[in-house]
Amino acid sequence: MNTLDHVVAAFGALRANPVRGFLTTLGVIIGVLSIILLVGLGDGVRTYLAEAFSGLGSSLIEVIPGKTERKGMGPPPLNNPRKITLEDARAIERRARTLDAVSPIVFGGGTLRYLDRRRDVAVFGTSAMYPDMRNLHVQSGRFFDDEDALAGRHVVVVGTTIVRELFGEENPLGRTVKITDVPFRIVGVMAPKGQTFGFDWDDIAYVPAQTAMDLFQLDGVTQVLCRSRDRRSTAAAMDDIREVLSARHNFQEDFTIRSQDDLLETVNDLLRTMTLVILAIASISLVVGGIGIMNIMLVSVKERTREIGIRRAVGATRTDILLQFLVEAVVISLVGGLVGLGLGAGIIAIARNVVPDLPVELSAWIVAVAMGFSALVGVLSGVLPARNAALVDPVEALRYE
Amino acid sequence: MSAPAPPPVIAMRGIRKEYGQADSRVVALAGVDLVVLRGEYVAIIGPSGSGKSTLMNIIGCLDRPSAGTYALDGEEASALPDHRLANVRNRKIGFIFQNFNLLSRANALENVELPLRYRGLSARERRRLALQSLDRVGLANRVTHRPNELSGGQRQRVAIARALVTQPALLLADEPTGALDRRTGREIITLFDELHAAGSTIVVVTHDPEVAAYTRRRVSLVDGAVVEDGPVPRAEAAG
Ligand SMILES: Nc1ncnc2c1ncn2[C@@H]1O[C@H](COP(=O)(O)OP(=O)(O)OP(=O)(O)O)[C@@H](O)[C@H]1O
Ligand SMILES: [Mg+2]
């Protein structure tokens, strides 16, 4: 008897009692379904993040004050490191040859007032290079330039959310707003960018870096954003920056340089670990499903004792009987796995139809893993019943009522 | 020179079968010598507990004797490992049981094909031989019926077709009419008679004097030993 015969026989046994077959596979169906959905969500989030990151400009490198040893996204260290100044940023721009753009950034928050209207917004102090580095565009008016910055002019460029909330239909260009009681003239409006990770890019007011530092009474920048000439030269660019900056900091590396790719890699590592944890948890339901199969198979072997006797009488060896029940367990488990997979794929398809932005996807590797697990569960749950079946004594079995 | 005589289908010497140890020891067979030649039609009779089923299980290679030698159709079979015994059963023995022992989920054709599956024949060859065998027992028009759609006599015919399909050296029947009414039982006896006439070697274990009367030789067991072995008287056979 070859394996195909056993597979055909196994489907026959399943068809003989479809309700029991369904109940037997339920555990595996649920196990595979939860693996598909949970891991699908994890994979989807990863894809979403990768896209979001590349939407923020590629080959970017950021320099922040303080040394963090770990490669993570943790908070900057608490001890008071030496600040990174605007002069540092300019030095990097002048001396680092592998870079094609450098922009200091000062993060702050403030209340923006226009007439009797007010709104709490994010204030970015930066330079004229910034929009290009972050793939941002000006919708109307202009971004401030180096001359505005040098002259210390109080000019501001605002996002569309701010315009909508403070000006409504009115044209904001040329109007004067107050940021924490200091007057600024609006010279430009940014084109809408939308949200990333819940942060609204259109709710930002951009001012020259030095102006922001004066406004918030800071003597250092929050970070320096650099862009290497291309993705391949990122590592060389980071070395350049380190050399320039440590020369200005008494040859101490009291700052941290990290590339956007590093950051994405860190997030991906984290998500991958989470996916594996989810997989492990979902596997528990597969194990429960396997125990269910084993249980039913043990009962089935008992019930089919006479069948075993008949098969042995007409020439089946112990191995034939063993394989018959083992294949049956694997077929039950695989059918359950396929049903779970089908349900999972269906739910994902419907979900993406209803909520197009939902970060969930069905990737090939998880399909392979789910089916592999199902087969493994089948084998493991079938071994004991199949062994019992093979050990049945044909004489006893033929007498069995 | 004439061709050498074919080996006996059954050649048993000093077959013993004991169950249990020491105090609780049961001697089911106490040294049975039995030779059955090709084409013979033999009944094994005896009171309940005399060892008929035990002897039949050993003849059918379902069980091994505790002592003694047994050659089936010229092949030594008393000390074979389990998988070899399965192979011998498949090739040399056709079993017919009192309660038919058909697979209830399978139809007549699939039941008859079953021994051929374990022989690895192609589906087409299996089907051809099984149909031929069903035709021989007069069930050519019932091949797709399941056992529960057949009468008792028809079920036993399916079982006989399954026993015949491998062209075994020996047909081995245990109370083949035990579960049938008188008239249907007689039909089965007639079928056995025809098979015997066509050259089959048949051994029947039975309580039924009518079944025994149709055989040509009668072996009587008492307490695990052969007490009588001889031809069935003609008058009885006719009767
Ligand atoms: N598995 C076993 N374990 C212990 N004793 C057994 C076993 N099988 C049979 N025996 C004993 O061996 C003896 C012969 O039994 P066997 O079944 O061969 O008799 P039988 O002639 O077929 O009887 P019946 O006509 O009632 O079927 C009996 O005493 C029985 O109790
Ligand atoms: Mg008996």
Short mmCIF file of C-alpha atoms in Angstrom, two decimals, chain A residues 1-2 5-6 8-9 12-13 16 304 306-307 309-321 324 328 393-395 398-399 401, chain B residues 19 53 57 60 62-64 82-84 86-87 89-90 93 95 97 99 101-103 105 111 114-121 126 162:
data_model
loop_
_atom_site.label_atom_id
_atom_site.label_comp_id
_atom_site.label_asym_id
_atom_site.label_seq_id
_atom_site.Cartn_x
_atom_site.Cartn_y
_atom_site.Cartn_z
CA MET A 1 0.00 0.00 0.00
CA ASN A 2 1.57 3.30 -0.98
CA ASP A 5 -3.60 4.94 -1.09
CA HIS A 6 -3.35 5.93 2.58
CA VAL A 8 -7.27 8.45 -0.24
CA ALA A 9 -8.31 6.13 2.59
CA GLY A 12 -12.65 8.31 3.05
CA ALA A 13 -12.51 8.05 6.84
CA ALA A 16 -17.54 8.84 6.75
CA ARG A 304 -11.99 0.42 14.38
CA ARG A 306 -12.26 -4.96 13.87
CA GLU A 307 -11.29 -3.04 10.73
CA GLY A 309 -8.19 -7.13 12.27
CA ILE A 310 -9.74 -7.45 8.81
CA ARG A 311 -6.90 -5.53 7.17
CA ARG A 312 -4.30 -7.60 9.02
CA ALA A 313 -6.05 -10.84 7.98
CA VAL A 314 -5.92 -9.97 4.30
CA GLY A 315 -2.23 -9.06 4.44
CA ALA A 316 -1.62 -5.66 6.06
CA THR A 317 1.64 -5.51 8.01
CA ARG A 318 1.99 -3.58 11.27
CA THR A 319 3.76 -0.89 9.24
CA ASP A 320 0.78 -0.62 6.86
CA ILE A 321 -1.57 -0.06 9.80
CA GLN A 324 -2.65 4.34 7.70
CA GLU A 328 -4.99 9.98 8.67
CA ASP A 393 -3.29 -8.46 17.81
CA PRO A 394 -5.14 -9.64 14.68
CA VAL A 395 -6.71 -12.65 16.45
CA LEU A 398 -11.22 -10.25 14.66
CA ARG A 399 -13.05 -11.40 17.79
CA GLU A 401 -17.29 -6.76 19.13
CA TYR B 19 -1.85 -19.96 26.93
CA SER B 53 -10.42 -21.65 16.38
CA ASN B 57 -5.64 -19.17 13.51
CA GLY B 60 -4.24 -19.03 8.70
CA LEU B 62 -2.73 -15.16 12.23
CA ASP B 63 -1.01 -16.80 15.19
CA ARG B 64 2.15 -18.80 15.83
CA ASP B 82 5.20 -10.72 11.87
CA HIS B 83 5.63 -8.88 8.57
CA ARG B 84 6.49 -12.14 6.73
CA ALA B 86 1.29 -10.85 6.86
CA ASN B 87 2.78 -11.46 3.44
CA ARG B 89 -1.61 -14.47 4.60
CA ASN B 90 -1.91 -12.11 1.68
CA ILE B 93 -4.82 -17.66 2.45
CA PHE B 95 -10.33 -16.11 4.98
CA PHE B 97 -15.58 -15.60 8.67
CA ASN B 99 -19.70 -12.62 10.69
CA ASN B 101 -15.90 -9.16 8.46
CA LEU B 102 -16.39 -6.71 5.62
CA LEU B 103 -15.38 -3.04 5.86
CA ARG B 105 -17.59 1.97 4.79
CA ASN B 111 -13.90 -4.82 -0.10
CA LEU B 114 -8.60 -4.84 -0.29
CA PRO B 115 -6.13 -7.80 -0.33
CA LEU B 116 -4.82 -6.61 -3.70
CA ARG B 117 -4.07 -3.15 -2.26
CA TYR B 118 -1.62 -4.70 0.16
CA ARG B 119 -0.04 -6.44 -2.79
CA GLY B 120 0.61 -3.13 -4.59
CA LEU B 121 -1.31 -3.91 -7.78
CA ARG B 126 -7.25 -4.55 -8.91
CA ARG B 162 -12.50 -11.29 -1.38
#
